[in-house]
Coordinates of N, CA and C in Angstrom, one line a residue:
X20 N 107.2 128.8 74.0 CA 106.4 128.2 75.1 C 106.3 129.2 76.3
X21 N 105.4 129.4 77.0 CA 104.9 130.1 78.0 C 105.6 129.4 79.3
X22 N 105.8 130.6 80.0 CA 106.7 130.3 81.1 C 106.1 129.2 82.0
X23 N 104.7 129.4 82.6 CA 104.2 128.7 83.2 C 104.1 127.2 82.3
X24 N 103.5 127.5 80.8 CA 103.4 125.6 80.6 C 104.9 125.1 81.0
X25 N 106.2 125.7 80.9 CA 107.2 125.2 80.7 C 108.0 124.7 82.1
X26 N 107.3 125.4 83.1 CA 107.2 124.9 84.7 C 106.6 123.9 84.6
X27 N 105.5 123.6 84.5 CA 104.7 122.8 84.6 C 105.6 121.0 83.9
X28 N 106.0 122.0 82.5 CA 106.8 120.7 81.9 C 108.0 119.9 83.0
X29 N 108.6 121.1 83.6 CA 110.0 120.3 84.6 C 109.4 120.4 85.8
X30 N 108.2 120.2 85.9 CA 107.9 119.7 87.6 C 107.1 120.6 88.2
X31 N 107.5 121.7 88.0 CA 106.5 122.7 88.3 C 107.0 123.5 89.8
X32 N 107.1 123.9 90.8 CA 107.3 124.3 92.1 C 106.6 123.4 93.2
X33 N 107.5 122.5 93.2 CA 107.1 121.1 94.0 C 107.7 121.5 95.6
X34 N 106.9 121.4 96.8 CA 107.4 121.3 97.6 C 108.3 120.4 98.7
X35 N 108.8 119.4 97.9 CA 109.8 118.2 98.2 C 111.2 118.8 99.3
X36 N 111.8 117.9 99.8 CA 112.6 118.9 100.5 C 114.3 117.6 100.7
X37 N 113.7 116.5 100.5 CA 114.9 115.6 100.3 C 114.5 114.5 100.0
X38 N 115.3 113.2 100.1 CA 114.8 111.9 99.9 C 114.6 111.3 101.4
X39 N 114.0 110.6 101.5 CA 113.4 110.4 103.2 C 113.8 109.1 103.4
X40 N 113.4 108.4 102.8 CA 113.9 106.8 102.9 C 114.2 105.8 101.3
X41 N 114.3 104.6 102.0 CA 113.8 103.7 100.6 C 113.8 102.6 101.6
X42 N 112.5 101.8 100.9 CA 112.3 100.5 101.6 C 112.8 99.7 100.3
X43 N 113.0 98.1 101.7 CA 113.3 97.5 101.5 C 112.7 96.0 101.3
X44 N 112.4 94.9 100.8 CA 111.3 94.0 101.6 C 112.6 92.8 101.9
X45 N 112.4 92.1 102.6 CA 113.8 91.4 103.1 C 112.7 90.0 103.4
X46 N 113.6 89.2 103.3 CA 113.4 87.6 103.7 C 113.7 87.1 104.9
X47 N 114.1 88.1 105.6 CA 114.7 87.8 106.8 C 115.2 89.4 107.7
X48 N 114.2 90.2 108.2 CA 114.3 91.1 109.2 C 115.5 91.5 109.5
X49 N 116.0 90.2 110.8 CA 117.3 90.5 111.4 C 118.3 90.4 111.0
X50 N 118.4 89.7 109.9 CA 119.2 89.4 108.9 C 120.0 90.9 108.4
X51 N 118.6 91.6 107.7 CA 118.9 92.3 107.5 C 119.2 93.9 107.8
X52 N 118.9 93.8 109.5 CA 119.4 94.7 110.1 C 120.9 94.7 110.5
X53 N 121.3 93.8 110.7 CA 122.9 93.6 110.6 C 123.3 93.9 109.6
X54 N 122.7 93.5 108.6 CA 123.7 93.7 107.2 C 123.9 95.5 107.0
X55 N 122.9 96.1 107.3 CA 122.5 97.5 107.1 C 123.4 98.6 108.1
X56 N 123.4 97.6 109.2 CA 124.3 97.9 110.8 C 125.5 98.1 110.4
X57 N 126.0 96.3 110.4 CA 127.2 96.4 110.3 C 127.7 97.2 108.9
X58 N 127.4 96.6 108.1 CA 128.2 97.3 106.5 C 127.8 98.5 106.4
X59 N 126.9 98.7 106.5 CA 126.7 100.2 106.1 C 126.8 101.1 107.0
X60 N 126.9 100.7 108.2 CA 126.5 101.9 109.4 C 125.4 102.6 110.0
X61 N 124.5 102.3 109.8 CA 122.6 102.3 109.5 C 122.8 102.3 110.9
X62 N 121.8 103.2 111.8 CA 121.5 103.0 113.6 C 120.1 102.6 113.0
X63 N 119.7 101.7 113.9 CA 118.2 101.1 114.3 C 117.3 102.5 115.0
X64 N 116.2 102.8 114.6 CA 115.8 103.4 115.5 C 114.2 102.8 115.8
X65 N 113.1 103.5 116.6 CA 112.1 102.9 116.8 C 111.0 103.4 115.4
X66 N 110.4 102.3 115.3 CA 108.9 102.1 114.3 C 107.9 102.7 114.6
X67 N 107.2 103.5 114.2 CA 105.5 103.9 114.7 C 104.7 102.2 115.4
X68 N 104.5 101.9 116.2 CA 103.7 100.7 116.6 C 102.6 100.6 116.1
X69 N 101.8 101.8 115.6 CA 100.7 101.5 114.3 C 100.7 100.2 113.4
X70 N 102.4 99.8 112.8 CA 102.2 99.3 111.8 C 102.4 97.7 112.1
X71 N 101.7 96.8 111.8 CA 101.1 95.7 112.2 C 101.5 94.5 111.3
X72 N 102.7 94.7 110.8 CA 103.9 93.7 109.8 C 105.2 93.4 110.6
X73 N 105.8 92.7 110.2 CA 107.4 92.9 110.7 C 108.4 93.4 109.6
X74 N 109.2 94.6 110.2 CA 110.0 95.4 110.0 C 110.7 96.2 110.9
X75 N 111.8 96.8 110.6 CA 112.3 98.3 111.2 C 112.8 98.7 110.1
X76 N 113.1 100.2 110.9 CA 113.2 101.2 110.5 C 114.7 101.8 110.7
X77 N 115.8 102.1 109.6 CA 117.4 102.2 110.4 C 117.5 103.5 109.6
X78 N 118.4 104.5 110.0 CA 118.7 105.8 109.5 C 120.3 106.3 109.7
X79 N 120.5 106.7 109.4 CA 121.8 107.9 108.7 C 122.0 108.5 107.6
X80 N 123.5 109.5 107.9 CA 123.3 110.2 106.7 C 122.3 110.8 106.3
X81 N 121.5 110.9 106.8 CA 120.3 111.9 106.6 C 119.2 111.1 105.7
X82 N 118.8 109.7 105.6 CA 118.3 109.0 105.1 C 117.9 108.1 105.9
X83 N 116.4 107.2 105.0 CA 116.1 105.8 106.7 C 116.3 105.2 105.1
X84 N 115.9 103.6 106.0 CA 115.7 102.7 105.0 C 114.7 101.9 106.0
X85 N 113.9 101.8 105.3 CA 112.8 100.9 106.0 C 112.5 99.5 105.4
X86 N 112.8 98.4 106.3 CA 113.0 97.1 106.0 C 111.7 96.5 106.3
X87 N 110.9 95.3 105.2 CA 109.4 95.1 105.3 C 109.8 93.6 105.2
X88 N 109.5 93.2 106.1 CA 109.0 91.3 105.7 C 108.6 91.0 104.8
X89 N 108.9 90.0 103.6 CA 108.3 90.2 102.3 C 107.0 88.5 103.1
X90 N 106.1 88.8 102.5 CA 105.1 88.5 102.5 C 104.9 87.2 101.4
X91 N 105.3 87.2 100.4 CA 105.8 87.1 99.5 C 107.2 86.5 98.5
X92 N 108.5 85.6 99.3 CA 109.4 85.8 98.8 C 109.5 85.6 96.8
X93 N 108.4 85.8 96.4 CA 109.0 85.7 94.6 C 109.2 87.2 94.3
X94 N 109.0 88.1 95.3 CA 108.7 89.4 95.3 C 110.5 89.7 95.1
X95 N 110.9 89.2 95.6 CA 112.6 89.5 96.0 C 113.1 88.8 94.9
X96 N 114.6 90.0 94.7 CA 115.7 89.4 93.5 C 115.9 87.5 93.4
X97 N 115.7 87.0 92.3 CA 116.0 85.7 92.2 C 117.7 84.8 92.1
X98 N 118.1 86.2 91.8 CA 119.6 86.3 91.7 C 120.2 86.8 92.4
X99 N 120.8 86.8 93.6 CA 121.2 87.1 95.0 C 122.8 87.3 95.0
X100 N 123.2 87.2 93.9 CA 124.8 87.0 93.4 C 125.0 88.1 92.0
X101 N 123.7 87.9 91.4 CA 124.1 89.1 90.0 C 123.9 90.6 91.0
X102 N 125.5 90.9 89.4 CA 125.2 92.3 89.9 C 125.5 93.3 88.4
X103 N 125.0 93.7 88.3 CA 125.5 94.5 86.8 C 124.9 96.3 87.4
X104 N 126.1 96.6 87.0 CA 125.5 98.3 87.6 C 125.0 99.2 86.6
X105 N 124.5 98.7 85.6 CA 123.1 99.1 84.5 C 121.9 98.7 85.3
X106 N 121.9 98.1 86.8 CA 120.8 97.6 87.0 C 120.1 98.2 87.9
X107 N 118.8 98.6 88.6 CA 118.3 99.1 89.7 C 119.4 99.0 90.7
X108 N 119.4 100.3 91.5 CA 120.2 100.2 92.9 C 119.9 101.4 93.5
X109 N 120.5 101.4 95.1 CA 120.6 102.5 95.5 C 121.9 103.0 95.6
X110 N 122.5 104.5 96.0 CA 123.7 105.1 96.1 C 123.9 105.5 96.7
X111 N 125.0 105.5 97.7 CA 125.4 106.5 98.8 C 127.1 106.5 98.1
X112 N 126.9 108.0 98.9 CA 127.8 108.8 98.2 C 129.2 108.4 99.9
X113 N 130.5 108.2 99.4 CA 131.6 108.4 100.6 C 132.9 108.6 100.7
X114 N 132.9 109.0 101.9 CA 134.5 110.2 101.5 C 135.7 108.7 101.8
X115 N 135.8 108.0 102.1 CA 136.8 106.9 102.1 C 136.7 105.8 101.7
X116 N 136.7 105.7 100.0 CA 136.8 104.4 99.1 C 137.4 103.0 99.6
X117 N 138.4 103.1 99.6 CA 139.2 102.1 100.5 C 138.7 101.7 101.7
X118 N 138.3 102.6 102.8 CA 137.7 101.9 104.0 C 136.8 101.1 103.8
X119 N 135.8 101.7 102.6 CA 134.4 101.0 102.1 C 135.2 99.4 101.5
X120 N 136.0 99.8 101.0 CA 136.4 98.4 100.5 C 137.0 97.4 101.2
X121 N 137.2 98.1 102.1 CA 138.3 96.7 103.4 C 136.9 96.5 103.8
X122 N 135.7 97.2 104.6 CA 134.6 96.4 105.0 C 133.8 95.6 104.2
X123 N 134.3 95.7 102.7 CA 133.5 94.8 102.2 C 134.2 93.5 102.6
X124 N 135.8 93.3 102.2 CA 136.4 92.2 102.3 C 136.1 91.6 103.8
X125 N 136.0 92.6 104.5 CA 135.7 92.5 106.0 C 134.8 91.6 106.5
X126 N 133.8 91.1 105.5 CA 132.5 90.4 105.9 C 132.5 90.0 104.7
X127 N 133.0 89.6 104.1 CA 132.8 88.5 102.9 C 132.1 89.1 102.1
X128 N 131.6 90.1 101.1 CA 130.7 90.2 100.5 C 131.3 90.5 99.0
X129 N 130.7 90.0 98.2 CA 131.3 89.8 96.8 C 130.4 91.4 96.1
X130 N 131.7 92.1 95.3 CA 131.3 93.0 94.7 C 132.2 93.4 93.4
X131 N 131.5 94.3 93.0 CA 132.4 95.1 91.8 C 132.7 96.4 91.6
X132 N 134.3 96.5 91.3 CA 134.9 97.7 91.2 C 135.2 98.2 90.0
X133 N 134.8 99.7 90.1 CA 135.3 100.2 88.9 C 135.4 101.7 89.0
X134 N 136.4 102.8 87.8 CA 136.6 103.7 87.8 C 135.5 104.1 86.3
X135 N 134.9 105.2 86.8 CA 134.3 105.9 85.5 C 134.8 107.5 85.3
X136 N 135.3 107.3 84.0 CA 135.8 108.8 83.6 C 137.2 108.6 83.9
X137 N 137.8 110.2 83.8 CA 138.8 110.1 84.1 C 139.5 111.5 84.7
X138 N 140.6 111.6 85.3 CA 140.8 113.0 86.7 C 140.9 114.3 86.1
X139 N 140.5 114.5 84.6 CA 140.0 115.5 84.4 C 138.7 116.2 84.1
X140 N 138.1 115.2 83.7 CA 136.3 115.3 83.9 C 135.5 115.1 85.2
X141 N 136.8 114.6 86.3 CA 136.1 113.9 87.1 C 136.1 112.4 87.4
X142 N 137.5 111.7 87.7 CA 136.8 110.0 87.7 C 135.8 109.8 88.8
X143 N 134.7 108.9 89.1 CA 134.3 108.6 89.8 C 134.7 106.6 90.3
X144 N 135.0 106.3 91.3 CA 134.9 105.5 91.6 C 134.3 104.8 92.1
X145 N 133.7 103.4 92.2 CA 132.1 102.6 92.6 C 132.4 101.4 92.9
X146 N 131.5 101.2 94.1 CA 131.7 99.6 94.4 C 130.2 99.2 94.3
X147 N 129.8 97.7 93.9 CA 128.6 97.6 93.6 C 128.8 96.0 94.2
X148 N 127.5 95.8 94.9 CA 127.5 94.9 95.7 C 125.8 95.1 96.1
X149 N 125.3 93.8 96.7 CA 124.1 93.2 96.8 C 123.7 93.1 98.7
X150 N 122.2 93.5 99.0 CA 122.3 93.2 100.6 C 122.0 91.8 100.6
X151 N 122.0 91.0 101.7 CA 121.3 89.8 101.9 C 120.3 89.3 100.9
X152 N 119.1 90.2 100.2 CA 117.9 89.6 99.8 C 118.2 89.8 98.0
X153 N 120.2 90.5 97.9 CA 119.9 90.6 96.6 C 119.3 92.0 95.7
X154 N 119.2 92.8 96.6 CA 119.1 94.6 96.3 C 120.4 95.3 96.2
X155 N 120.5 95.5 94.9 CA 121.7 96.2 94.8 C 122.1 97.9 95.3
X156 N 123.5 97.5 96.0 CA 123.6 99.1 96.6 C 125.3 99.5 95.9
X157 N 124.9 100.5 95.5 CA 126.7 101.7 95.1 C 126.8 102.1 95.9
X158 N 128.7 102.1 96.3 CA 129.0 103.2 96.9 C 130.0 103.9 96.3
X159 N 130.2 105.7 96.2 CA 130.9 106.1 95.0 C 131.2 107.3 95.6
X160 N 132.2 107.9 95.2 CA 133.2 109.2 95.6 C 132.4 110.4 94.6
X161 N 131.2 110.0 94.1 CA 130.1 111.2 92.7 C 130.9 113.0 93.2
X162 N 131.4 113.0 94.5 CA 131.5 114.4 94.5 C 132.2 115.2 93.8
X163 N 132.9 114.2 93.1 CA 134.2 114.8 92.3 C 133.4 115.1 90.6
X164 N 132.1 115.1 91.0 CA 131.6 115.2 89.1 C 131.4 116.4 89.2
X165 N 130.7 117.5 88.7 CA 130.1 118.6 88.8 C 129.1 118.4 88.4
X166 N 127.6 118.9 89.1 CA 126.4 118.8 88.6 C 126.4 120.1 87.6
X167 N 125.9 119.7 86.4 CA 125.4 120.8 85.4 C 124.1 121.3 85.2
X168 N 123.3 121.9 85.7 CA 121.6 121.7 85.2 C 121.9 121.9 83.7
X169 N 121.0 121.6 83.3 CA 120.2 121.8 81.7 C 119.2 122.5 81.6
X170 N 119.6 123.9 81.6 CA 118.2 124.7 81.1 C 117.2 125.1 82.7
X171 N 118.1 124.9 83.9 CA 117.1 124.7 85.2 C 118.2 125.8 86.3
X172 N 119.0 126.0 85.4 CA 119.1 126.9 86.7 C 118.6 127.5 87.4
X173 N 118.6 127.7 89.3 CA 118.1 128.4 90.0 C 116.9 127.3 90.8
X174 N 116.7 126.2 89.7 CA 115.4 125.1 89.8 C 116.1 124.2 91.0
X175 N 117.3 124.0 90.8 CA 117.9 123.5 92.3 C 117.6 123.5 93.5
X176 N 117.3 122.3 94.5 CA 117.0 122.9 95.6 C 117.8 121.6 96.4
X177 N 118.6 122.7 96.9 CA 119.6 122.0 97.9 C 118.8 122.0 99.5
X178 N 118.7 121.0 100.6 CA 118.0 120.7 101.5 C 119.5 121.3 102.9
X179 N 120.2 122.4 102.8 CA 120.9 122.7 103.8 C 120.5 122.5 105.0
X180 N 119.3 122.7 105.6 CA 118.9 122.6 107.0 C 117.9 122.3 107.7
X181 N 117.1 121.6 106.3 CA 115.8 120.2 107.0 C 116.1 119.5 106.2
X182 N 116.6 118.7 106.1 CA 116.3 117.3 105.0 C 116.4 116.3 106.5
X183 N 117.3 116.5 107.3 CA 117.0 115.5 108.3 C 115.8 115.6 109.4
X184 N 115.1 114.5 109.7 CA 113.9 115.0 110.6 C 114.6 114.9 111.7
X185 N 113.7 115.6 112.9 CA 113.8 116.1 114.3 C 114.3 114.8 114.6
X186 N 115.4 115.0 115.6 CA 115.4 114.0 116.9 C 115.2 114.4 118.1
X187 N 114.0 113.5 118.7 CA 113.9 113.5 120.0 C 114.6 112.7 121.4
X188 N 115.5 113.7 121.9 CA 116.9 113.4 122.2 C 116.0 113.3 124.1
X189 N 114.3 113.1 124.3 CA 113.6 113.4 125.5 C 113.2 112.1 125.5
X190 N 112.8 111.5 124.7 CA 112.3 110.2 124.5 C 113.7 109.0 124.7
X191 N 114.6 109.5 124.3 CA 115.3 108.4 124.6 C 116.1 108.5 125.5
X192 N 116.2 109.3 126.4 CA 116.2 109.8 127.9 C 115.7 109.2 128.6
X193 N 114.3 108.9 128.1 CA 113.4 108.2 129.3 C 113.2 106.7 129.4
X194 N 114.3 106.1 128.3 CA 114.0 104.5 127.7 C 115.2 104.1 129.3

């Protein structure tokens, strides 16, 4: 196979540079800016006023999550209590398992623990648990795996010193 079709096959030279956010659609806004606040540590920050829904917009870690009014509630999990971690979710990766796990107990929130692998491959440990509307979120110690490419070395692109956008530290000076 020619080099270029074979680019072309793994993606090709995409200009992407990190993951930016993930929305969320919620049943309840404030609801679930607390949830995002308190448990996870999420700062609120301001929305473009363009957009003409109810939502915000919360970030860390170098990630937002943008929370959308669902319009809609059949749109949202029907099972607000299941959790199986074969299932859609998101992941954040964290250096203190236990802390994560006292704030879960911290606020009542029902989840599942488990170790995958084991301390010479790498165990990873995971807590899996649901926000308010029923969106499942992991949290897991992954650093301890080694990423292997397949056939892509070099194709890596690690985001060292833009993956987070600008803060404008003028604007909120002036609030």
């Amino acid at each position: 196979m020619e080099n270029k079709e074979k680019e072309k096959q793994d993606g090709g030279d995409v200009p992407l540079m990190a993951l930016n956010h993930v929305s969320r659609l919620c049943s309840n806004v404030k609801e679930s800016i607390n949830f995002y606040r308190n448990v996870l540590g999420f700062v609120l920050i301001e929305r473009p006023q363009a957009f003409d829904f109810d939502g915000a917009w919360l970030f860390n870690y170098g990630i937002g999550i943008h929370l959308v009014q669902a319009k809609d509630e059949d749109r949202l999990p029907d099972d607000k209590d299941y959790l199986d971690p074969m299932d859609n979710h998101i992941s954040f990766q964290c250096e203190d398992m236990e802390a994560m796990e006292h704030k879960l107990k911290e606020n009542n929130i029902k989840y599942i623990k488990r170790t995958v692998g084991d301390e010479e491959e790498g165990a990873i440990d995971q807590l899996f648990f649901n926000d308010p509307d029923g969106f499942m979120i992991e949290i897991c110690n992954c650093e301890h795996v080694k990423l292997v490419p397949q056939r892509s070395i070099g194709r890596i692109k690690l985001p060292f010193d833009r993956h987070n956008p600008p803060l404008d530290f003028d604007s909120v000076n002036q609030h």
